[in-house]
Amino acid sequence: MGKRASFGGRLGVLLVAAGSAVGLGNIWRFPCELGQNGGGAFLLIYLVCAVVIGLPIMLAEFSLGRMGQSNVVGTFRRVSGTNKYRWIGYAGVLCALLIMGFYGVVCGWTLDYVYQAVAHGFSSMTAEELSQSFKDFSVQPVRPVLWMILFLTINCVVVFLGVKEGIERTSKVLMPLLLLLVIVMCVRSVTLPGGSEGLRFLFEPDFSKLTPQVVLNAMGQAFFSLSLGMGCMTTYGSYIGKDINLGHSVLQVTILDTMVSILSAVAIFPVVFAMGINPSSGPELAFITLPNVFNQIPGGYIWAILFFLLLSIAALTSAISLLEVITAFVSEELKISRKKSAVYATVLIMILGVFASLSLGVWSEYKIFGFSFFEFLDDVTARFVMPLTGLSISWFVAWKVGRKRLEKELTNGHTIRAKYFAVFLFLLKYVTPLAIILVFLNQTIDFF
Ligand code: TRP
């Protein structure tokens, strides 16, 4: 077998992993969840989850992947030397497929907004019209589906160009630009008259809103936003060079991702309150609030184009990582060429995506446990599949890999120091699994 492709250098690793983590989860899903789960208290629990659950699992996934040098399923086989733990990998691949089923739809929305920003801008529209126009758009049977198909085709092409040329190059240029733009929007948003109410909603936790449901949602959001619990970071770990300090990379990715989430919320909630939009309006929240910000900035026409373009690209670097999980699995395990694997996976995703998109419009009367198919995919993966798969991955790394091998991986063969190792192992063995289990128990008790 030839040498496995790898990311070039420390900056490459950081930007690619952050490219996966930073995406619609930060700018679209995080504010939406925050609004639906009561604001500040959710933010606080989210931060706890990112530290107690996110950090250790990401480090576990990176080291597992780099040890295994294979796709998720192959990694479990190679690291354990048996076929017994393959199912964790299969769960991951399945989860990637389900996530892409709805993620692709939202990616398509971002492209439509790029088009709208170019074609007519948003400046002539009031807050109400912006909200109505999103609703009219998202329930249409054809237009969102076409944008989704276009997006997924671009995604397929990038993955098929390969790890280094495709994925790394895209991330390196565009990630920093997106960060800059979000900061500009924050500044404008917090200075809106009436916006301070939004900041209070965000930063003054109201603990009476804290239910077991909110805690479960915050944990799900942490998994989703950090791209954990399905082998995405495991797959990326297999492309990380042996000289990279994994501990540092994990810390940087988590901090960056969390920053973008908080900044997005700071850009969105002042507008929500200044314009009288309902904070719990759901998936449309980002799409109906942000155009209002551009309307308040000189040169808003250009800002809007730039923003939605960068949002599409952030979505793309995340979608790439999801497709990469499936593609690496199909091509390495089923021995099909990378290109064919990427195409097959994309077609499957498109089919799921059509159902997800139509479930918001013409098929909205069909419900699964009271959810549309779109919401069902989103909810079930984030709240159940990812935490459970994440639990299995952390259990495997903590208890099956063995302390010696893990320490060797994290110290790059004892060439660097990993001062945090003891803390990490303690978290991974006891604290993280316990935290996940408690959140579930808490939820189950609440249910009965
Ligand atoms: N983290 C990405 C976002 O915030 C989405 C994503 C990419 C993801 N890869 C993942 C989510 C793997 C869960 C698992 O938009």
CSV table of C-alpha atoms and ligand atoms in Angstrom, one decimal:
chain,number,residue,atom,x,y,z
A,1,MET,CA,0.0,0.0,0.0
A,2,GLY,CA,1.3,3.5,-0.8
A,3,LYS,CA,1.9,6.1,1.7
A,4,ARG,CA,-1.3,7.4,3.2
A,5,ALA,CA,-2.2,11.0,2.3
A,6,SER,CA,-1.5,13.5,5.1
A,7,PHE,CA,-2.2,17.1,5.9
A,8,GLY,CA,0.9,19.3,5.7
A,9,GLY,CA,2.0,20.7,9.0
A,10,ARG,CA,0.5,22.1,12.1
A,11,LEU,CA,-1.4,25.0,10.6
A,12,GLY,CA,-2.8,22.6,8.0
A,13,VAL,CA,-4.1,20.2,10.7
A,14,LEU,CA,-5.6,23.1,12.6
A,15,LEU,CA,-7.4,24.6,9.7
A,16,VAL,CA,-8.7,21.4,8.3
A,17,ALA,CA,-10.0,20.1,11.7
A,18,ALA,CA,-11.4,23.6,12.4
A,19,GLY,CA,-12.8,23.6,8.9
A,20,SER,CA,-14.8,20.5,9.8
A,21,ALA,CA,-15.9,21.8,13.2
A,22,VAL,CA,-16.8,25.3,12.2
A,23,GLY,CA,-19.8,25.2,9.9
A,24,LEU,CA,-23.5,25.6,9.9
A,25,GLY,CA,-23.5,24.0,13.4
A,26,ASN,CA,-22.0,27.3,14.7
A,27,ILE,CA,-23.8,29.9,12.7
A,28,TRP,CA,-27.1,28.2,12.0
A,29,ARG,CA,-27.7,25.5,14.6
A,30,PHE,CA,-26.2,27.0,17.7
A,31,PRO,CA,-28.2,30.2,17.7
A,32,CYS,CA,-31.3,28.1,16.8
A,33,GLU,CA,-30.8,25.7,19.7
A,34,LEU,CA,-29.9,28.6,22.1
A,35,GLY,CA,-33.1,30.4,21.2
A,36,GLN,CA,-35.3,27.3,21.6
A,37,ASN,CA,-33.6,26.3,24.9
A,38,GLY,CA,-33.9,29.6,26.8
A,39,GLY,CA,-30.6,31.4,26.2
A,40,GLY,CA,-27.9,31.9,28.8
A,41,ALA,CA,-28.4,28.7,30.8
A,42,PHE,CA,-28.1,26.7,27.6
A,43,LEU,CA,-24.8,28.5,26.8
A,44,LEU,CA,-23.4,27.7,30.2
A,45,ILE,CA,-24.2,24.0,29.9
A,46,TYR,CA,-22.9,24.0,26.4
A,47,LEU,CA,-19.5,25.3,27.6
A,48,VAL,CA,-19.4,22.6,30.3
A,49,CYS,CA,-20.1,19.9,27.8
A,50,ALA,CA,-17.5,21.2,25.4
A,51,VAL,CA,-14.8,21.0,28.1
A,52,VAL,CA,-15.9,17.8,30.0
A,53,ILE,CA,-17.1,15.8,27.0
A,54,GLY,CA,-15.8,17.5,23.8
A,55,LEU,CA,-12.1,18.0,24.6
A,56,PRO,CA,-11.4,14.4,25.8
A,57,ILE,CA,-13.4,12.8,23.0
A,58,MET,CA,-11.8,14.8,20.3
A,59,LEU,CA,-8.4,13.9,21.7
A,60,ALA,CA,-9.4,10.3,21.9
A,61,GLU,CA,-10.6,10.4,18.2
A,62,PHE,CA,-7.5,12.0,17.0
A,63,SER,CA,-5.2,9.6,18.7
A,64,LEU,CA,-7.3,6.6,17.7
A,65,GLY,CA,-7.3,7.7,14.1
A,66,ARG,CA,-3.5,8.4,13.9
A,67,MET,CA,-2.9,5.0,15.6
A,68,GLY,CA,-5.1,3.2,13.2
A,69,GLN,CA,-4.1,4.9,9.9
A,70,SER,CA,-7.4,3.8,8.3
A,71,ASN,CA,-11.1,4.7,7.9
A,72,VAL,CA,-13.3,4.4,11.0
A,73,VAL,CA,-14.2,0.8,10.5
A,74,GLY,CA,-10.6,-0.2,9.6
A,75,THR,CA,-9.2,1.7,12.5
A,76,PHE,CA,-11.1,-0.2,15.1
A,77,ARG,CA,-10.0,-3.5,13.5
A,78,ARG,CA,-6.4,-2.4,13.2
A,79,VAL,CA,-6.0,-0.9,16.7
A,80,SER,CA,-7.8,-3.8,18.4
A,81,GLY,CA,-6.4,-6.5,16.2
A,82,THR,CA,-9.9,-8.1,16.1
A,83,ASN,CA,-13.2,-7.6,14.3
A,84,LYS,CA,-15.1,-7.3,17.5
A,85,TYR,CA,-15.4,-3.5,17.6
A,86,ARG,CA,-16.2,-2.8,14.0
A,87,TRP,CA,-19.8,-1.9,14.9
A,88,ILE,CA,-18.7,1.3,16.4
A,89,GLY,CA,-17.2,2.3,13.0
A,90,TYR,CA,-20.4,1.2,11.2
A,91,ALA,CA,-22.5,3.3,13.6
A,92,GLY,CA,-20.2,6.3,12.7
A,93,VAL,CA,-20.6,5.8,8.9
A,94,LEU,CA,-24.4,5.5,9.2
A,95,CYS,CA,-24.5,8.6,11.3
A,96,ALA,CA,-22.5,10.5,8.7
A,97,LEU,CA,-25.1,9.6,6.1
A,98,LEU,CA,-28.0,10.6,8.3
A,99,ILE,CA,-26.4,14.0,9.2
A,100,MET,CA,-25.6,14.7,5.6
A,101,GLY,CA,-29.3,14.0,4.8
A,102,PHE,CA,-30.4,17.3,6.4
A,103,TYR,CA,-27.1,19.2,6.4
A,104,GLY,CA,-27.0,19.2,2.6
A,105,VAL,CA,-30.4,20.8,2.6
A,106,VAL,CA,-29.2,23.7,4.8
A,107,CYS,CA,-26.1,24.0,2.7
A,108,GLY,CA,-28.4,24.4,-0.3
A,109,TRP,CA,-30.2,27.2,1.5
A,110,THR,CA,-26.9,29.1,1.9
A,111,LEU,CA,-26.3,28.9,-1.8
A,112,ASP,CA,-29.8,30.3,-2.5
A,113,TYR,CA,-29.0,33.2,-0.2
A,114,VAL,CA,-25.8,33.9,-2.1
A,115,TYR,CA,-27.8,34.0,-5.2
A,116,GLN,CA,-30.4,36.3,-3.6
A,117,ALA,CA,-27.8,38.6,-2.2
A,118,VAL,CA,-26.3,39.0,-5.7
A,119,ALA,CA,-29.6,39.2,-7.6
A,120,HIS,CA,-31.4,41.8,-5.5
A,121,GLY,CA,-29.8,42.2,-2.1
A,122,PHE,CA,-31.9,42.5,1.1
A,123,SER,CA,-32.0,46.2,1.6
A,124,SER,CA,-35.5,46.8,0.3
A,125,MET,CA,-37.0,44.2,2.7
A,126,THR,CA,-38.3,44.7,6.2
A,127,ALA,CA,-37.8,42.2,9.0
A,128,GLU,CA,-41.2,40.8,8.3
A,129,GLU,CA,-40.7,40.4,4.6
A,130,LEU,CA,-37.3,38.7,5.2
A,131,SER,CA,-39.0,36.2,7.4
A,132,GLN,CA,-41.9,35.6,5.0
A,133,SER,CA,-39.5,35.2,2.1
A,134,PHE,CA,-37.5,32.5,3.9
A,135,LYS,CA,-40.7,30.6,4.6
A,136,ASP,CA,-42.0,30.8,1.1
A,137,PHE,CA,-38.6,29.6,-0.2
A,138,SER,CA,-38.0,26.7,2.2
A,139,VAL,CA,-41.4,25.0,1.5
A,140,GLN,CA,-41.0,25.0,-2.3
A,141,PRO,CA,-40.6,21.6,-3.8
A,142,VAL,CA,-38.0,22.4,-6.5
A,143,ARG,CA,-35.8,25.3,-5.8
A,144,PRO,CA,-34.2,24.2,-2.5
A,145,VAL,CA,-33.7,20.7,-3.9
A,146,LEU,CA,-31.8,22.0,-6.9
A,147,TRP,CA,-29.5,24.1,-4.7
A,148,MET,CA,-28.9,21.1,-2.5
A,149,ILE,CA,-28.0,19.0,-5.5
A,150,LEU,CA,-25.6,21.7,-6.8
A,151,PHE,CA,-24.0,22.0,-3.4
A,152,LEU,CA,-23.6,18.2,-2.9
A,153,THR,CA,-22.0,18.0,-6.4
A,154,ILE,CA,-19.4,20.6,-5.5
A,155,ASN,CA,-18.8,18.8,-2.3
A,156,CYS,CA,-18.3,15.5,-4.2
A,157,VAL,CA,-15.8,17.1,-6.5
A,158,VAL,CA,-13.7,18.5,-3.7
A,159,VAL,CA,-13.6,15.1,-1.8
A,160,PHE,CA,-12.7,13.4,-5.0
A,161,LEU,CA,-9.8,15.7,-5.6
A,162,GLY,CA,-8.3,14.2,-2.5
A,163,VAL,CA,-7.3,15.2,1.0
A,164,LYS,CA,-4.5,17.6,0.3
A,165,GLU,CA,-5.4,19.4,-2.8
A,166,GLY,CA,-9.1,19.6,-2.1
A,167,ILE,CA,-9.7,19.8,1.5
A,168,GLU,CA,-6.7,21.5,3.0
A,169,ARG,CA,-6.3,24.2,0.4
A,170,THR,CA,-10.0,25.3,0.6
A,171,SER,CA,-9.8,25.6,4.4
A,172,LYS,CA,-6.5,27.5,4.6
A,173,VAL,CA,-7.7,30.5,2.7
A,174,LEU,CA,-11.3,30.9,3.7
A,175,MET,CA,-11.5,30.1,7.4
A,176,PRO,CA,-9.7,33.2,8.6
A,177,LEU,CA,-11.8,35.4,6.3
A,178,LEU,CA,-15.1,34.0,7.8
A,179,LEU,CA,-13.9,34.7,11.3
A,180,LEU,CA,-13.2,38.3,10.4
A,181,LEU,CA,-16.6,38.8,8.8
A,182,VAL,CA,-18.4,37.4,11.8
A,183,ILE,CA,-16.6,39.8,14.1
A,184,VAL,CA,-17.6,42.8,11.9
A,185,MET,CA,-21.2,41.6,12.1
A,186,CYS,CA,-21.0,41.3,15.9
A,187,VAL,CA,-19.8,44.8,16.2
A,188,ARG,CA,-22.7,46.2,14.1
A,189,SER,CA,-25.3,44.0,15.8
A,190,VAL,CA,-24.4,44.9,19.4
A,191,THR,CA,-24.6,48.6,18.6
A,192,LEU,CA,-28.2,48.3,17.3
A,193,PRO,CA,-30.8,50.2,19.3
A,194,GLY,CA,-32.6,47.8,21.5
A,195,GLY,CA,-30.0,45.1,21.0
A,196,SER,CA,-28.8,44.9,24.6
A,197,GLU,CA,-31.9,42.8,25.4
A,198,GLY,CA,-30.3,40.2,23.2
A,199,LEU,CA,-27.1,40.2,25.1
A,200,ARG,CA,-28.9,39.9,28.3
A,201,PHE,CA,-30.8,36.8,26.9
A,202,LEU,CA,-27.4,35.3,26.0
A,203,PHE,CA,-25.3,36.1,29.0
A,204,GLU,CA,-27.7,36.2,31.9
A,205,PRO,CA,-28.6,32.6,32.6
A,206,ASP,CA,-32.1,32.0,33.7
A,207,PHE,CA,-31.9,28.7,35.6
A,208,SER,CA,-35.6,28.2,35.8
A,209,LYS,CA,-35.3,27.3,32.1
A,210,LEU,CA,-32.9,24.5,32.8
A,211,THR,CA,-34.6,21.2,32.2
A,212,PRO,CA,-33.1,17.8,31.5
A,213,GLN,CA,-34.2,18.3,27.9
A,214,VAL,CA,-32.1,21.5,27.7
A,215,VAL,CA,-29.1,19.7,29.0
A,216,LEU,CA,-29.5,16.9,26.5
A,217,ASN,CA,-29.8,19.4,23.7
A,218,ALA,CA,-26.7,21.2,24.8
A,219,MET,CA,-24.7,18.0,24.9
A,220,GLY,CA,-26.0,17.1,21.4
A,221,GLN,CA,-25.0,20.5,20.2
A,222,ALA,CA,-21.5,20.0,21.6
A,223,PHE,CA,-21.1,16.8,19.7
A,224,PHE,CA,-22.5,18.2,16.5
A,225,SER,CA,-20.5,21.4,16.6
A,226,LEU,CA,-17.2,19.7,17.4
A,227,SER,CA,-17.7,17.0,14.7
A,228,LEU,CA,-17.5,14.3,17.3
A,229,GLY,CA,-19.1,10.9,18.0
A,230,MET,CA,-19.1,9.5,14.5
A,231,GLY,CA,-15.5,9.0,13.4
A,232,CYS,CA,-15.0,12.3,11.6
A,233,MET,CA,-12.1,13.3,13.8
A,234,THR,CA,-11.0,9.7,13.8
A,235,THR,CA,-10.8,9.7,10.0
A,236,TYR,CA,-9.0,13.1,10.0
A,237,GLY,CA,-6.7,11.8,12.7
A,238,SER,CA,-5.5,9.2,10.3
A,239,TYR,CA,-4.2,12.0,8.0
A,240,ILE,CA,-2.3,13.8,10.8
A,241,GLY,CA,1.5,13.6,10.7
A,242,LYS,CA,3.3,11.8,13.5
A,243,ASP,CA,5.1,14.9,14.5
A,244,ILE,CA,2.0,17.0,15.4
A,245,ASN,CA,1.2,17.7,19.0
A,246,LEU,CA,-2.4,16.3,19.2
A,247,GLY,CA,-3.2,17.9,22.6
A,248,HIS,CA,-2.4,21.4,21.3
A,249,SER,CA,-4.4,20.9,18.1
A,250,VAL,CA,-7.5,19.7,20.0
A,251,LEU,CA,-7.3,22.6,22.3
A,252,GLN,CA,-7.0,25.1,19.5
A,253,VAL,CA,-9.8,23.6,17.5
A,254,THR,CA,-12.2,23.5,20.4
A,255,ILE,CA,-11.4,27.1,21.4
A,256,LEU,CA,-11.8,28.4,17.8
A,257,ASP,CA,-15.1,26.5,17.3
A,258,THR,CA,-16.6,27.7,20.6
A,259,MET,CA,-15.5,31.3,19.7
A,260,VAL,CA,-17.3,31.2,16.4
A,261,SER,CA,-20.5,29.9,18.0
A,262,ILE,CA,-20.5,32.6,20.7
A,263,LEU,CA,-19.7,35.3,18.1
A,264,SER,CA,-22.5,34.1,15.9
A,265,ALA,CA,-24.9,34.2,18.8
A,266,VAL,CA,-23.7,37.7,19.6
A,267,ALA,CA,-24.3,38.7,16.0
A,268,ILE,CA,-27.8,37.2,15.9
A,269,PHE,CA,-29.6,37.8,19.3
A,270,PRO,CA,-29.4,41.6,19.4
A,271,VAL,CA,-31.1,41.7,16.0
A,272,VAL,CA,-33.7,39.2,17.3
A,273,PHE,CA,-34.7,41.5,20.1
A,274,ALA,CA,-34.2,44.8,18.2
A,275,MET,CA,-36.5,43.6,15.4
A,276,GLY,CA,-39.0,41.8,17.5
A,277,ILE,CA,-38.2,38.3,16.0
A,278,ASN,CA,-39.2,35.3,18.1
A,279,PRO,CA,-36.0,33.8,19.5
A,280,SER,CA,-37.3,30.3,19.3
A,281,SER,CA,-38.4,30.5,15.7
A,282,GLY,CA,-36.3,27.5,14.7
A,283,PRO,CA,-34.2,26.6,11.7
A,284,GLU,CA,-34.9,29.8,9.9
A,285,LEU,CA,-33.5,32.0,12.7
A,286,ALA,CA,-30.1,32.7,11.1
A,287,PHE,CA,-31.5,33.2,7.7
A,288,ILE,CA,-34.1,35.8,8.8
A,289,THR,CA,-32.0,37.7,11.3
A,290,LEU,CA,-28.6,38.2,9.6
A,291,PRO,CA,-29.9,40.0,6.4
A,292,ASN,CA,-31.2,42.7,8.9
A,293,VAL,CA,-27.7,43.3,10.0
A,294,PHE,CA,-26.5,44.0,6.5
A,295,ASN,CA,-29.2,46.4,6.0
A,296,GLN,CA,-27.7,48.4,8.9
A,297,ILE,CA,-24.2,48.5,7.5
A,298,PRO,CA,-23.0,50.9,4.8
A,299,GLY,CA,-22.2,48.8,1.8
A,300,GLY,CA,-24.6,46.1,3.0
A,301,TYR,CA,-25.1,44.7,-0.4
A,302,ILE,CA,-21.5,43.6,-0.7
A,303,TRP,CA,-21.3,42.4,3.0
A,304,ALA,CA,-24.3,40.2,2.4
A,305,ILE,CA,-22.8,38.6,-0.6
A,306,LEU,CA,-19.5,38.1,1.1
A,307,PHE,CA,-21.1,36.7,4.2
A,308,PHE,CA,-23.3,34.1,2.5
A,309,LEU,CA,-20.5,33.1,0.3
A,310,LEU,CA,-18.3,32.5,3.3
A,311,LEU,CA,-21.1,30.7,5.1
A,312,SER,CA,-21.5,28.3,2.1
A,313,ILE,CA,-17.8,27.7,2.2
A,314,ALA,CA,-17.7,27.0,6.0
A,315,ALA,CA,-20.6,24.6,5.3
A,316,LEU,CA,-18.6,23.1,2.5
A,317,THR,CA,-15.5,22.4,4.7
A,318,SER,CA,-17.8,20.6,7.2
A,319,ALA,CA,-19.8,18.7,4.6
A,320,ILE,CA,-16.5,17.6,3.1
A,321,SER,CA,-15.5,16.1,6.4
A,322,LEU,CA,-18.7,14.2,6.6
A,323,LEU,CA,-18.5,12.9,3.0
A,324,GLU,CA,-14.8,12.0,3.6
A,325,VAL,CA,-15.8,9.6,6.5
A,326,ILE,CA,-18.1,7.7,4.1
A,327,THR,CA,-15.8,7.9,1.1
A,328,ALA,CA,-12.8,6.6,3.1
A,329,PHE,CA,-14.9,3.8,4.4
A,330,VAL,CA,-16.4,2.7,1.1
A,331,SER,CA,-13.1,2.9,-0.9
A,332,GLU,CA,-10.9,1.2,1.7
A,333,GLU,CA,-13.3,-1.4,3.0
A,334,LEU,CA,-15.1,-2.3,-0.1
A,335,LYS,CA,-12.1,-1.7,-2.4
A,336,ILE,CA,-13.8,0.7,-4.8
A,337,SER,CA,-11.9,3.7,-6.2
A,338,ARG,CA,-12.1,6.9,-4.2
A,339,LYS,CA,-13.8,8.7,-7.0
A,340,LYS,CA,-16.6,6.1,-7.4
A,341,SER,CA,-17.0,5.9,-3.7
A,342,ALA,CA,-17.5,9.6,-3.4
A,343,VAL,CA,-20.1,9.5,-6.2
A,344,TYR,CA,-22.1,6.6,-4.7
A,345,ALA,CA,-22.1,8.2,-1.3
A,346,THR,CA,-23.2,11.5,-2.8
A,347,VAL,CA,-26.1,10.0,-4.7
A,348,LEU,CA,-27.3,8.3,-1.5
A,349,ILE,CA,-27.1,11.6,0.4
A,350,MET,CA,-29.0,13.4,-2.4
A,351,ILE,CA,-31.9,10.9,-2.1
A,352,LEU,CA,-32.1,11.4,1.7
A,353,GLY,CA,-31.8,15.1,1.1
A,354,VAL,CA,-34.8,15.2,-1.2
A,355,PHE,CA,-36.9,13.6,1.5
A,356,ALA,CA,-35.6,15.9,4.1
A,357,SER,CA,-36.2,19.0,2.0
A,358,LEU,CA,-39.7,18.0,1.0
A,359,SER,CA,-40.6,17.1,4.5
A,360,LEU,CA,-40.5,20.8,5.3
A,361,GLY,CA,-43.0,21.7,2.5
A,362,VAL,CA,-45.2,19.5,0.4
A,363,TRP,CA,-44.8,16.4,2.7
A,364,SER,CA,-45.0,18.2,6.0
A,365,GLU,CA,-48.0,16.3,7.0
A,366,TYR,CA,-46.0,13.1,7.4
A,367,LYS,CA,-44.4,13.0,10.8
A,368,ILE,CA,-42.1,10.6,12.6
A,369,PHE,CA,-42.8,10.8,16.4
A,370,GLY,CA,-44.2,14.2,15.8
A,371,PHE,CA,-41.1,15.4,13.8
A,372,SER,CA,-40.7,16.2,10.2
A,373,PHE,CA,-38.1,13.9,8.5
A,374,PHE,CA,-35.7,16.9,8.5
A,375,GLU,CA,-36.0,17.5,12.2
A,376,PHE,CA,-36.0,13.8,12.9
A,377,LEU,CA,-32.6,13.4,11.2
A,378,ASP,CA,-31.2,16.4,13.0
A,379,ASP,CA,-32.6,15.5,16.5
A,380,VAL,CA,-31.9,11.8,16.5
A,381,THR,CA,-28.3,12.1,15.3
A,382,ALA,CA,-27.3,14.9,17.6
A,383,ARG,CA,-29.1,13.8,20.7
A,384,PHE,CA,-28.8,10.1,20.5
A,385,VAL,CA,-26.5,8.6,17.8
A,386,MET,CA,-23.5,10.9,18.3
A,387,PRO,CA,-23.5,10.8,22.2
A,388,LEU,CA,-23.8,7.0,22.1
A,389,THR,CA,-21.2,6.4,19.4
A,390,GLY,CA,-19.0,9.0,21.2
A,391,LEU,CA,-19.5,7.0,24.4
A,392,SER,CA,-18.4,3.8,22.6
A,393,ILE,CA,-15.3,5.5,21.1
A,394,SER,CA,-14.2,6.9,24.4
A,395,TRP,CA,-14.8,3.6,26.2
A,396,PHE,CA,-12.7,1.8,23.5
A,397,VAL,CA,-9.9,4.3,23.7
A,398,ALA,CA,-9.8,4.5,27.5
A,399,TRP,CA,-10.3,0.9,28.3
A,400,LYS,CA,-9.2,-1.2,25.3
A,401,VAL,CA,-6.3,0.6,23.8
A,402,GLY,CA,-4.2,0.6,26.9
A,403,ARG,CA,-2.4,3.4,28.7
A,404,LYS,CA,1.0,2.6,27.3
A,405,ARG,CA,0.0,2.8,23.6
A,406,LEU,CA,-2.1,5.9,24.2
A,407,GLU,CA,0.7,7.7,26.0
A,408,LYS,CA,3.1,6.8,23.2
A,409,GLU,CA,0.7,8.2,20.6
A,410,LEU,CA,0.1,11.4,22.5
A,411,THR,CA,3.8,12.1,23.2
A,412,ASN,CA,4.7,11.2,19.6
A,413,GLY,CA,6.7,8.2,20.7
A,414,HIS,CA,8.0,10.0,23.8
A,415,THR,CA,9.6,12.8,21.9
A,416,ILE,CA,7.3,15.6,23.3
A,417,ARG,CA,5.8,16.0,26.8
A,418,ALA,CA,2.1,15.6,27.4
A,419,LYS,CA,1.7,17.1,30.8
A,420,TYR,CA,-2.0,16.8,30.7
A,421,PHE,CA,-2.0,13.0,30.0
A,422,ALA,CA,-3.0,11.9,33.4
A,423,VAL,CA,-5.9,14.4,33.5
A,424,PHE,CA,-7.0,13.4,30.1
A,425,LEU,CA,-7.0,9.7,30.9
A,426,PHE,CA,-9.0,10.3,34.1
A,427,LEU,CA,-11.6,12.4,32.2
A,428,LEU,CA,-11.9,9.8,29.4
A,429,LYS,CA,-12.1,6.8,31.7
A,430,TYR,CA,-14.6,8.2,34.3
A,431,VAL,CA,-15.8,11.7,33.9
A,432,THR,CA,-16.8,11.8,30.3
A,433,PRO,CA,-18.7,8.5,30.2
A,434,LEU,CA,-20.4,9.3,33.5
A,435,ALA,CA,-21.4,12.7,32.2
A,436,ILE,CA,-23.0,11.3,29.1
A,437,ILE,CA,-24.8,8.5,31.0
A,438,LEU,CA,-26.1,11.0,33.6
A,439,VAL,CA,-27.5,13.3,30.9
A,440,PHE,CA,-29.3,10.3,29.4
A,441,LEU,CA,-30.6,9.0,32.8
A,442,ASN,CA,-31.8,12.5,33.7
A,443,GLN,CA,-33.6,12.7,30.4
A,444,THR,CA,-35.2,9.2,30.8
A,445,ILE,CA,-36.4,10.0,34.3
A,446,ASP,CA,-37.9,13.2,33.1
A,447,PHE,CA,-39.6,11.3,30.3
A,448,PHE,CA,-41.5,9.0,32.6
B,1,TRP,N1,-19.3,20.4,13.0
B,1,TRP,C1,-19.9,20.8,11.8
B,1,TRP,C2,-20.7,22.0,12.0
B,1,TRP,O1,-20.7,22.6,13.1
B,1,TRP,C3,-20.8,19.7,11.2
B,1,TRP,C4,-20.1,18.4,11.1
B,1,TRP,C5,-19.0,18.1,10.3
B,1,TRP,C6,-20.3,17.3,11.9
B,1,TRP,N2,-18.6,16.9,10.5
B,1,TRP,C7,-19.3,16.4,11.5
B,1,TRP,C8,-21.2,17.0,12.9
B,1,TRP,C9,-19.2,15.2,12.2
B,1,TRP,C10,-21.1,15.8,13.5
B,1,TRP,C11,-20.1,14.9,13.2
B,1,TRP,O2,-21.4,22.5,11.2
